[in-house]
GROMACS .gro file of C-alpha atoms in nm:
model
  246
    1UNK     CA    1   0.000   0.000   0.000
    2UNK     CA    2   0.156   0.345  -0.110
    3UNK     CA    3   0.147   0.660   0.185
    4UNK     CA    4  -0.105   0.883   0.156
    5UNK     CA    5  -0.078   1.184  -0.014
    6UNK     CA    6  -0.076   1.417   0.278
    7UNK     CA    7   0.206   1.223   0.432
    8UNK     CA    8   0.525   1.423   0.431
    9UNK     CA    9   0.846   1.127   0.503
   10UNK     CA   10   1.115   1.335   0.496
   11UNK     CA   11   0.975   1.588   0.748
   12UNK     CA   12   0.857   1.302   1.004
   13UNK     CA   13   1.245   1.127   1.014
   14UNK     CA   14   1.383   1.462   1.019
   15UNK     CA   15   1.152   1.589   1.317
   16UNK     CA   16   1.216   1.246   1.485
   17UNK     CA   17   1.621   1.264   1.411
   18UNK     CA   18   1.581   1.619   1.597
   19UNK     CA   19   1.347   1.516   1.874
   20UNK     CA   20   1.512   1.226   1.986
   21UNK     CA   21   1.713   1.167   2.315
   22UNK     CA   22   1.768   0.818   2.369
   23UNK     CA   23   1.719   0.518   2.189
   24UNK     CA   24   1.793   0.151   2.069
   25UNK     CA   25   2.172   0.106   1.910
   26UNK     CA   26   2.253  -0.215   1.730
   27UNK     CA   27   2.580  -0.314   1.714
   28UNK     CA   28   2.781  -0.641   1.618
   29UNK     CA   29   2.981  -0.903   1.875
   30UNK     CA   30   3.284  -0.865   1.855
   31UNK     CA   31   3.381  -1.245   1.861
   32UNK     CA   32   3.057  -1.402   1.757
   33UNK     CA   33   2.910  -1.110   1.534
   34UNK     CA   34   2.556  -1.186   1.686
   35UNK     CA   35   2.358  -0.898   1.742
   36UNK     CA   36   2.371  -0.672   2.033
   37UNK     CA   37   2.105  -0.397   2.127
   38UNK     CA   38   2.126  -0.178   2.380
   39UNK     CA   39   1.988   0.180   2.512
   40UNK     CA   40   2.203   0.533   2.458
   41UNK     CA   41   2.198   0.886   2.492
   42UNK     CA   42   2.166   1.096   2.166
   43UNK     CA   43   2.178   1.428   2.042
   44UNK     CA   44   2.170   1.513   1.689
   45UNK     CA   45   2.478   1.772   1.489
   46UNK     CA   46   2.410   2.004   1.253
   47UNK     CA   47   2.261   1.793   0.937
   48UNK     CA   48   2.097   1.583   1.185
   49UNK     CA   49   2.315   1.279   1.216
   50UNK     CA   50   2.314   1.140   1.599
   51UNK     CA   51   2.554   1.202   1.782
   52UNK     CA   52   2.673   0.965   2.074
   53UNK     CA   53   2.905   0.977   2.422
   54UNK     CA   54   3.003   0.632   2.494
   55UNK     CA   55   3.256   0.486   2.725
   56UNK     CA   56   3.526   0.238   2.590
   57UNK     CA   57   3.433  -0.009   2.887
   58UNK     CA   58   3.104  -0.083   2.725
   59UNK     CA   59   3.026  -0.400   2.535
   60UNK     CA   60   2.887  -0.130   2.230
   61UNK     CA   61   3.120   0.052   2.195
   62UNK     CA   62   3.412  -0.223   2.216
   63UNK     CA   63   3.176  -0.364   1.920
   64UNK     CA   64   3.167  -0.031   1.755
   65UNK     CA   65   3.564   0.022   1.775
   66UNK     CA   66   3.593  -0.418   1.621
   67UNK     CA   67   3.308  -0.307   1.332
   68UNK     CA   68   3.151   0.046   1.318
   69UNK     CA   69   2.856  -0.107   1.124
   70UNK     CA   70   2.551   0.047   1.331
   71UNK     CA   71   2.167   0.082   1.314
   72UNK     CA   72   1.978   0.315   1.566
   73UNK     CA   73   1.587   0.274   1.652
   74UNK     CA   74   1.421   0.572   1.737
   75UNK     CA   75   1.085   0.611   1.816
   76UNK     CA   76   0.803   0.930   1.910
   77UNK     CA   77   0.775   0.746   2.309
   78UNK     CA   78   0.364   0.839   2.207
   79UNK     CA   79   0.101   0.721   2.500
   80UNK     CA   80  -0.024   0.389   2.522
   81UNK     CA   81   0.040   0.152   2.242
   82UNK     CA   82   0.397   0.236   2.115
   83UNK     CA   83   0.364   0.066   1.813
   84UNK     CA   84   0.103   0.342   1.665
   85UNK     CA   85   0.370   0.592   1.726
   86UNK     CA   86   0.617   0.644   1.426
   87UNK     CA   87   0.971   0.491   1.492
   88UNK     CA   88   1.291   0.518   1.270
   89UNK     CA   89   1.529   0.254   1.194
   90UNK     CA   90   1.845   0.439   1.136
   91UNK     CA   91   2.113   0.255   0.911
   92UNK     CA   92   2.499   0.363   0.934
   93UNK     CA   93   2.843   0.334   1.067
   94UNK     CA   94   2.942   0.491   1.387
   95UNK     CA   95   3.302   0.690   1.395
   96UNK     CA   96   3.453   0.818   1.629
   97UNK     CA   97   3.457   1.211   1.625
   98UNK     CA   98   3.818   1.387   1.497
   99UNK     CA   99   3.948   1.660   1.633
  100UNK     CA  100   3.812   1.930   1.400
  101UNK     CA  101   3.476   1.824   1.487
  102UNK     CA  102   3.439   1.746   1.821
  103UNK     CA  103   3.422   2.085   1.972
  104UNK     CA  104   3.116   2.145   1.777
  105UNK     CA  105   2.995   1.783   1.849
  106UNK     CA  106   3.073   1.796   2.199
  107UNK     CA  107   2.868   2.142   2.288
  108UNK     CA  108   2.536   1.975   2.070
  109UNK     CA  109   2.565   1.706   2.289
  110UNK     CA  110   2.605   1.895   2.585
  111UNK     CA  111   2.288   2.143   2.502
  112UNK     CA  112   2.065   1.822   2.504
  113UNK     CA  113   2.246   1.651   2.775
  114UNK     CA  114   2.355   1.900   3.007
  115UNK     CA  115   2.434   1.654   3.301
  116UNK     CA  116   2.694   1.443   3.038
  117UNK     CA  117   2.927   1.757   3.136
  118UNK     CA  118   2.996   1.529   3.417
  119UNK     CA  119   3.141   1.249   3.261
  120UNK     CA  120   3.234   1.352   2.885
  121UNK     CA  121   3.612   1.449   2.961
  122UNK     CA  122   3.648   1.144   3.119
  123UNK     CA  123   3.951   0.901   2.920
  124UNK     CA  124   3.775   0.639   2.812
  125UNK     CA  125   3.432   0.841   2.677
  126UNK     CA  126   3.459   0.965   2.317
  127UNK     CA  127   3.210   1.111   2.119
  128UNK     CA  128   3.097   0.941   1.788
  129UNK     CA  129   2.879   1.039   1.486
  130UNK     CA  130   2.661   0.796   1.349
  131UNK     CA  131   2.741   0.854   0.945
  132UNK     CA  132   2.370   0.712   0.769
  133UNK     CA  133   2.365   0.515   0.500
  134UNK     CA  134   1.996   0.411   0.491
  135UNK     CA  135   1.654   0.485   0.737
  136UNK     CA  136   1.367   0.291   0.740
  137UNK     CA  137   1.065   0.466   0.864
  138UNK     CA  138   0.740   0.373   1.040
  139UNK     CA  139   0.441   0.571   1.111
  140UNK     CA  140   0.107   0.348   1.071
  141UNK     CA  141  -0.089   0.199   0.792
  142UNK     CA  142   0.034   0.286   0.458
  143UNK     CA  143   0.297   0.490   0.550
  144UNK     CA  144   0.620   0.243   0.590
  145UNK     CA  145   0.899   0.284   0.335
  146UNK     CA  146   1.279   0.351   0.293
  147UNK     CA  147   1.454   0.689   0.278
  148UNK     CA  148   1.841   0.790   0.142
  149UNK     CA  149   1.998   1.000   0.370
  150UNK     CA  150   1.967   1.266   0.119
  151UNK     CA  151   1.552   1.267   0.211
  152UNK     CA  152   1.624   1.267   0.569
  153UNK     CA  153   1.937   1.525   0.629
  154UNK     CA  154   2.031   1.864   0.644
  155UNK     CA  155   2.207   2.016   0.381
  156UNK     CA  156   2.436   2.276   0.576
  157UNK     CA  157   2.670   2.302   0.278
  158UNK     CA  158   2.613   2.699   0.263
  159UNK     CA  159   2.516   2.737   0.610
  160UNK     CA  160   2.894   2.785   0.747
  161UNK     CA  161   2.860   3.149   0.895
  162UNK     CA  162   2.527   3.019   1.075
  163UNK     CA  163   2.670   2.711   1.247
  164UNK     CA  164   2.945   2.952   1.407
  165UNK     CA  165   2.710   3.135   1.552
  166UNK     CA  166   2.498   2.892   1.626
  167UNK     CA  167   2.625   2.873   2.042
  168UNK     CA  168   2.610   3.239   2.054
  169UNK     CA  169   2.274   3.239   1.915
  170UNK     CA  170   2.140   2.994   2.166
  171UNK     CA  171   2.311   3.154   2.460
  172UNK     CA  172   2.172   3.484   2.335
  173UNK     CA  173   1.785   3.310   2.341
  174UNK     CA  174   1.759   3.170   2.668
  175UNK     CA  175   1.960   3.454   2.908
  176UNK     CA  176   1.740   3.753   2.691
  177UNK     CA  177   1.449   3.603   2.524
  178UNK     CA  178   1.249   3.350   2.717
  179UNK     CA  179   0.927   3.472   2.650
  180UNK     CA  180   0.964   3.472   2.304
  181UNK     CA  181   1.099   3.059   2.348
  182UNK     CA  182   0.771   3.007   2.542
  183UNK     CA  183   0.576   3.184   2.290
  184UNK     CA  184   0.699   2.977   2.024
  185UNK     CA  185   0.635   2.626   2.193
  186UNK     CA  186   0.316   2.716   2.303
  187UNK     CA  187   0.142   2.930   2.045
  188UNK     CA  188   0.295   2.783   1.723
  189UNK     CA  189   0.369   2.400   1.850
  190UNK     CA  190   0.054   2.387   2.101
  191UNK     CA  191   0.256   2.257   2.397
  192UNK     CA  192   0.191   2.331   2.763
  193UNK     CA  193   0.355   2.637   2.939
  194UNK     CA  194   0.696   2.577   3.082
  195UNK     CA  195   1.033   2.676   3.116
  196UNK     CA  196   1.134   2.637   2.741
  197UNK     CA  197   1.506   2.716   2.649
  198UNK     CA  198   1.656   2.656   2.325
  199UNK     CA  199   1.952   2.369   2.225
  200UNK     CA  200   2.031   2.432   1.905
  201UNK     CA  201   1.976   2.567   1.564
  202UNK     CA  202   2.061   2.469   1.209
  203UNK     CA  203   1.930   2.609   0.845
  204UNK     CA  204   1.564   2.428   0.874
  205UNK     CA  205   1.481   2.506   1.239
  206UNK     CA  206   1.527   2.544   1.638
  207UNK     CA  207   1.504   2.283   1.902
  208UNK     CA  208   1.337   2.388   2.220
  209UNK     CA  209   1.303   2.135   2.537
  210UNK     CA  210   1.178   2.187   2.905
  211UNK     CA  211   1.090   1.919   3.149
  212UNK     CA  212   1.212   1.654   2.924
  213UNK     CA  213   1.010   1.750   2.636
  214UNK     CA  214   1.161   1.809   2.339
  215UNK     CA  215   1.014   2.029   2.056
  216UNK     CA  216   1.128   2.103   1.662
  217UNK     CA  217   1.018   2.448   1.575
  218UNK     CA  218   1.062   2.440   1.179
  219UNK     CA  219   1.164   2.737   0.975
  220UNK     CA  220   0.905   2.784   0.701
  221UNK     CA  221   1.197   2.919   0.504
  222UNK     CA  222   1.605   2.819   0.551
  223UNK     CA  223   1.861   3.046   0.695
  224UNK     CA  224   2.225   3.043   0.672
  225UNK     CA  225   2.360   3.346   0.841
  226UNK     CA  226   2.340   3.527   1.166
  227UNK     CA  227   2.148   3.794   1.009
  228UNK     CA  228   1.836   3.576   0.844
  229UNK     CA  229   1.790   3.355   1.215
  230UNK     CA  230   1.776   3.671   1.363
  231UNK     CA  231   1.462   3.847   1.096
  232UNK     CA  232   1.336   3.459   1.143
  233UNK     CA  233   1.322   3.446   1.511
  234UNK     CA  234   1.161   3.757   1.518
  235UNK     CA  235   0.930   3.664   1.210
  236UNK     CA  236   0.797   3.398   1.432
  237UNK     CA  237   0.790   3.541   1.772
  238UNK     CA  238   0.542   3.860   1.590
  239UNK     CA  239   0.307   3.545   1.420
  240UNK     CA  240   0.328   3.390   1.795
  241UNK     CA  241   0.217   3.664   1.961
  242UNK     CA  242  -0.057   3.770   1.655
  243UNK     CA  243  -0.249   3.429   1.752
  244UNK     CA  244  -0.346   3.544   2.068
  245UNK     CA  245  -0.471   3.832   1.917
  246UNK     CA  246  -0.669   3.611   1.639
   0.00000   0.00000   0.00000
């Protein structure tokens, strides 16, 4: 059965690759090569790849290290049944993060997990980035199919000046602009009031998250600099405050 036409793929993986904070990684034995599942931490970089912090003295990542071939579930944690929430399958190989990346790497991570400050120094954590090769999604009846990581990334190819700003800009939104954060999760995403603070941006959106709850605020148009988040944060915190006007 094909997905019905008002069923948008590529949005739903994307919003679920951004949403996510845990979930299900796969990963090989390293003597027997039988399959080995078990429950991690993520946070997602700039395209949207997931981004781990895992300690050498696990059994995954000692797999990961023999055979980086991975595959990640992911899943919307919906009320009661969880199979009639959509999930992700996430196909790739997890690497372990170089040195020109991992500052960037490391403070995602940190924004969505601010308690792994703790621990992620520590010698035998490391941060790795799971590279997709493949994602199989599910989100009901008729809508189950197969996505190339080209359907289900970010393209931040021209979006260099607006990823090094990107901590400045989220430092900037929570210590001067809560009210606009708690306009935007409640007015234009519906959710309950709270203390909503901002984790990150990238060219398609902002991620907002308070009491556990995460949220994907998505740009209606993309942005690359400093200067075009700033007109589109204030774009959207004017239409947030119009609807309590409407």
């Amino acid at each position: 059965m094909q997905p019905t036409s008002d069923f948008n793929p590529s949005h739903l993986a994307k919003s679920l690759l951004r949403r996510s904070r845990q979930g299900a990684l796969a990963t090989l034995m390293v003597d027997s090569g039988d399959p080995y599942c078990s429950l991690v931490n993520v946070a997602s970089s700039p395209d949207g790849s997931p981004i781990l912090l895992i300690s050498r003295l696990a059994v995954h990542t000692k797999n990961v290290l023999a055979d980086p071939r991975v595959s990640l579930m992911l899943d919307e944690r919906a009320p009661g049944d969880p199979l009639e929430g959509a999930r992700i399958m996430l196909l790739g190989r997890a690497e372990q993060v170089g040195a020109e990346q991992r500052d960037t790497l490391r403070r995602r991570y940190l924004n969505a997990h601010p308690s792994a400050e703790n621990y992620a120094d520590f010698a035998d954590f490391s941060f790795f980035l799971i590279r997709p090769s493949g994602l199989h999604l599910v989100a009901g009846f008729g809508r189950i199919l197969d996505l190339k990581p080209a359907q289900f990334l970010t393209d931040t190819s021209d979006a260099a000046g607006l990823l090094e700003a990107e901590q400045g800009a989220v430092d900037h939104m929570n210590a001067d602009h809560r009210e606009a954060l708690g306009l935007y999760a409640t007015r234009l995403l519906g959710a309950e009031q709270a203390d909503w603070r901002c984790t990150g941006c990238d060219p398609e959106g902002l991620d907002l998250v308070a009491d556990g709850k995460v949220l994907r605020l998505d740009f209606p148009e993309r942005v690359t600099s400093p200067g075009e988040l700033r007109k589109m944060l204030v774009r959207l915190a004017e239409e947030a405050r119009a609807k309590r006007l409407a």
